[in-house]
Every structure is written in structure tokens, then in C-alpha cells.
Short mmCIF file of C-alpha atoms in Angstrom, two decimals:
data_model
loop_
_atom_site.label_atom_id
_atom_site.label_comp_id
_atom_site.label_asym_id
_atom_site.label_seq_id
_atom_site.Cartn_x
_atom_site.Cartn_y
_atom_site.Cartn_z
CA UNK H 1016 -66.82 61.15 88.62
CA UNK H 1017 -68.26 63.46 86.00
CA UNK H 1018 -65.95 64.65 83.20
CA UNK H 1019 -64.84 68.19 82.51
CA UNK H 1020 -66.28 70.11 79.61
CA UNK H 1021 -65.32 73.37 77.91
CA UNK H 1022 -68.49 75.42 77.58
CA UNK H 1023 -66.90 78.14 75.42
CA UNK H 1024 -69.17 78.68 72.42
CA UNK H 1025 -67.73 80.86 69.65
CA UNK H 1026 -70.39 79.97 67.09
CA UNK H 1027 -73.58 77.95 66.90
CA UNK H 1028 -71.79 74.92 65.48
CA UNK H 1029 -69.87 74.70 68.79
CA UNK H 1030 -73.19 73.69 70.36
CA UNK H 1031 -72.70 70.31 68.71
CA UNK H 1032 -69.99 69.66 71.32
CA UNK H 1033 -72.68 70.18 73.97
CA UNK H 1034 -74.87 67.57 72.27
CA UNK H 1035 -71.95 65.13 72.07
CA UNK H 1036 -71.23 65.73 75.76
CA UNK H 1037 -74.80 64.74 76.60
CA UNK H 1038 -74.48 61.61 74.44
CA UNK H 1039 -71.18 60.65 76.12
CA UNK H 1040 -72.77 61.00 79.55
CA UNK H 1041 -75.77 58.95 78.48
CA UNK H 1042 -73.37 56.20 77.42
CA UNK H 1043 -71.53 56.50 80.77
CA UNK H 1044 -74.93 56.12 82.48
CA UNK H 1045 -75.51 52.87 80.59
CA UNK H 1046 -72.05 51.54 81.41
CA UNK H 1047 -72.61 52.18 85.12
CA UNK H 1048 -75.96 50.39 84.89
CA UNK H 1049 -74.27 47.34 83.43
CA UNK H 1050 -71.84 47.36 86.35
CA UNK H 1051 -74.70 47.72 88.89
CA UNK H 1052 -73.26 51.09 89.93
CA UNK H 1053 -76.64 52.72 90.53
CA UNK H 1054 -75.56 56.04 92.03
CA UNK H 1055 -72.98 56.71 89.33
CA UNK H 1056 -75.55 55.77 86.68
CA UNK H 1057 -78.02 58.17 88.22
CA UNK H 1058 -75.43 60.98 88.41
CA UNK H 1059 -74.75 60.74 84.68
CA UNK H 1060 -78.46 60.55 83.85
CA UNK H 1061 -79.17 63.58 86.06
CA UNK H 1062 -76.52 65.52 84.18
CA UNK H 1063 -77.97 64.52 80.81
CA UNK H 1064 -81.50 65.38 81.96
CA UNK H 1065 -80.53 68.79 83.36
CA UNK H 1066 -78.47 69.71 80.32
CA UNK H 1067 -81.11 68.44 77.92
CA UNK H 1068 -83.82 70.54 79.57
CA UNK H 1069 -81.50 73.51 79.16
CA UNK H 1070 -80.93 72.56 75.52
CA UNK H 1071 -84.71 72.59 74.98
CA UNK H 1072 -85.08 75.92 76.75
CA UNK H 1073 -82.25 77.48 74.75
CA UNK H 1074 -83.42 76.11 71.44
CA UNK H 1075 -87.05 77.11 71.93
CA UNK H 1076 -86.35 80.55 73.43
CA UNK H 1077 -83.18 81.66 71.64
CA UNK H 1078 -82.28 79.58 68.61
CA UNK H 1079 -85.57 78.79 66.88
CA UNK H 1080 -86.70 82.46 66.82
CA UNK H 1081 -83.39 83.38 65.15
CA UNK H 1082 -83.79 80.44 62.79
CA UNK H 1083 -87.32 81.51 61.82
CA UNK H 1084 -86.22 85.13 61.40
CA UNK H 1085 -83.09 84.59 59.30
CA UNK H 1086 -83.23 81.24 57.52
CA UNK H 1087 -85.10 81.41 54.23
CA UNK H 1088 -86.33 79.14 52.98
CA UNK H 1089 -86.57 76.76 55.94
CA UNK H 1090 -84.97 73.57 54.60
CA UNK H 1091 -87.08 70.45 54.16
CA UNK H 1092 -86.47 68.32 57.26
CA UNK H 1093 -85.60 71.41 59.29
CA UNK H 1094 -89.09 72.64 60.16
CA UNK H 1095 -89.39 74.32 63.56
CA UNK H 1096 -92.24 72.01 64.56
CA UNK H 1097 -89.96 68.97 64.14
CA UNK H 1098 -87.48 70.39 66.66
CA UNK H 1099 -90.25 71.19 69.15
CA UNK H 1100 -91.92 67.78 68.86
CA UNK H 1101 -88.64 65.91 69.23
CA UNK H 1102 -87.75 67.98 72.30
CA UNK H 1103 -91.07 67.09 73.91
CA UNK H 1104 -90.67 63.38 73.20
CA UNK H 1105 -87.04 63.23 74.40
CA UNK H 1106 -87.85 65.03 77.66
CA UNK H 1107 -90.74 62.61 78.23
CA UNK H 1108 -88.42 59.61 77.70
CA UNK H 1109 -85.71 61.05 79.95
CA UNK H 1110 -88.29 61.83 82.67
CA UNK H 1111 -89.43 58.23 82.62
CA UNK H 1112 -85.85 56.97 82.97
CA UNK H 1113 -85.18 59.44 85.81
CA UNK H 1114 -88.19 58.15 87.76
CA UNK H 1115 -87.14 54.56 87.25
CA UNK H 1116 -83.51 55.27 88.25
CA UNK H 1117 -84.65 57.16 91.35
CA UNK H 1118 -86.69 54.14 92.44
CA UNK H 1119 -83.78 51.81 91.74
CA UNK H 1120 -81.30 53.89 93.76
CA UNK H 1121 -83.68 54.23 96.72
CA UNK H 1122 -84.69 50.57 96.76
CA UNK H 1123 -82.37 48.40 94.63
CA UNK H 1124 -83.91 45.18 95.93
CA UNK H 1125 -87.49 46.25 95.37
CA UNK H 1126 -87.19 47.60 91.84
CA UNK H 1127 -87.18 44.91 89.18
CA UNK H 1128 -84.09 45.33 87.04
CA UNK H 1129 -84.63 43.77 83.67
CA UNK H 1130 -81.63 44.68 81.56
CA UNK H 1131 -82.97 43.66 78.15
CA UNK H 1132 -86.20 45.74 78.21
CA UNK H 1133 -84.33 48.62 79.82
CA UNK H 1134 -81.63 48.63 77.17
CA UNK H 1135 -84.20 48.37 74.40
CA UNK H 1136 -85.76 51.52 75.82
CA UNK H 1137 -82.31 53.11 76.02
CA UNK H 1138 -81.62 52.18 72.38
CA UNK H 1139 -84.79 53.90 71.25
CA UNK H 1140 -83.85 57.02 73.20
CA UNK H 1141 -80.25 56.93 71.92
CA UNK H 1142 -81.53 56.65 68.35
CA UNK H 1143 -83.87 59.58 68.89
CA UNK H 1144 -81.10 61.67 70.47
CA UNK H 1145 -78.78 60.82 67.59
CA UNK H 1146 -81.45 61.71 65.03
CA UNK H 1147 -82.33 64.96 66.81
CA UNK H 1148 -78.70 65.99 67.23
CA UNK H 1149 -78.13 65.36 63.52
CA UNK H 1150 -81.08 67.69 62.81
CA UNK H 1151 -79.49 70.28 65.12
CA UNK H 1152 -76.09 69.89 63.45
CA UNK H 1153 -77.17 69.90 59.81
CA UNK H 1154 -80.10 72.28 59.92
CA UNK H 1155 -80.17 74.49 62.99
CA UNK H 1156 -76.54 75.16 63.93
CA UNK H 1157 -75.18 75.29 60.40
CA UNK H 1158 -78.00 77.55 59.17
CA UNK H 1159 -77.66 79.90 62.14
CA UNK H 1160 -73.91 80.28 61.57
CA UNK H 1161 -74.49 81.01 57.89
CA UNK H 1162 -77.53 83.29 58.12
CA UNK H 1163 -77.52 85.18 61.45
CA UNK H 1164 -75.56 88.44 61.44
CA UNK H 1165 -72.57 88.43 63.82
CA UNK H 1166 -74.07 91.16 66.00
CA UNK H 1167 -77.02 88.84 66.81
CA UNK H 1168 -74.90 85.77 67.60
CA UNK H 1169 -72.94 86.92 70.64
CA UNK H 1170 -75.71 87.34 73.24
CA UNK H 1171 -77.45 83.97 72.83
CA UNK H 1172 -74.12 82.12 72.77
CA UNK H 1173 -72.85 83.95 75.87
CA UNK H 1174 -76.14 83.33 77.72
CA UNK H 1175 -76.12 79.62 76.88
CA UNK H 1176 -72.49 79.25 77.84
CA UNK H 1177 -73.09 80.78 81.29
CA UNK H 1178 -76.21 78.72 82.03
CA UNK H 1179 -74.70 75.45 80.83
CA UNK H 1180 -71.59 76.00 82.93
CA UNK H 1181 -73.71 76.85 86.00
CA UNK H 1182 -75.91 73.76 85.71
CA UNK H 1183 -72.94 71.48 85.17
CA UNK H 1184 -71.13 72.97 88.19
CA UNK H 1185 -74.17 72.52 90.47
CA UNK H 1186 -74.44 68.89 89.49
CA UNK H 1187 -70.72 68.29 90.01
CA UNK H 1188 -70.96 69.78 93.51
CA UNK H 1189 -73.73 67.41 94.59
CA UNK H 1190 -72.62 64.77 97.10
#
């Protein structure tokens, strides 16, 4: 069963809760894998993948333009290109895991399940997620809260809140 989550975002720093929610569900995915609970593992990974794609969309379309417009100077380690490249790499890694999990769920006997290589791959992805979320937390979210005028904060936060809630609800309603 997938956990509840409060998608109410009052400021950009609240988006860190969204990142932590994805990390918690990725960990739940791994736990279910260790228990050979394929469908539950896939459900958590699907949630992470869907929410992460939304995170990329939101960041690229809504947050990075505000960041480029209002944050001066762009802090070292907080360059826009770093966010974009990490997004691309994380989506690529998650896509690969989704394909593999889909094969495993459809044909558990035919898909080789080698825990050690799989968990090494998971560790690399978890490290990348952790690194990227730290960049979000310390550069993007914090800078946006400090530099973006209040009148420009409400619409992107409201839009993200509605989309995140909708995606999460669709996934929860799946059989």
C-alpha cells in the first residue's frame, strides 16, 4: 500500500518534502525487492518514476526560469546546466529500472534476479538522487524562497501541488 502525502506547498523549500517522499518510496521499492514482493516493488518504483518525471518537468519549466531570472549571482555548484544534466541522467537510470522491473513482474522465472548487481545499481542511483536533492535543497529551493518576489511564487507552487496530487492519486487508484 502506498503512503499518504501532504502536497501543500507554501514555499519552495516545501518541495524538499516531495523529494524526501520520492526517496522514501525508492527505499520501499528496494525493501519489497528483498522480500521478493515484485508487484509492490514495481508500484513504489512507478510512483517514484512518475513523480520524478513531474519533478523534472516542474524544475525545467517553472523553477529554473525563475532561478535564472532572480538569483544573482548563480552560486558555484548551482548552475542551471547541472540541474538539467542530473535530471537527464536520473530519468535514464529510472527508465532502465522500470524496464527491468516490468520484465520481472511479467515473467519472474525468466528474468535473472541477481541481487548484488541490482543493488549496486540502486546504490548509484540513490547516491545520485541524494546528491541532486541536496543541490535542489541548498541552491534551488533556498535561493528561490529568498530571491523570488511573493507575487511570483504562488502560481508555480499551486500548479505543482495540483499536478503532484493528481499523479499520486492516479497511481494509488491503479489495481
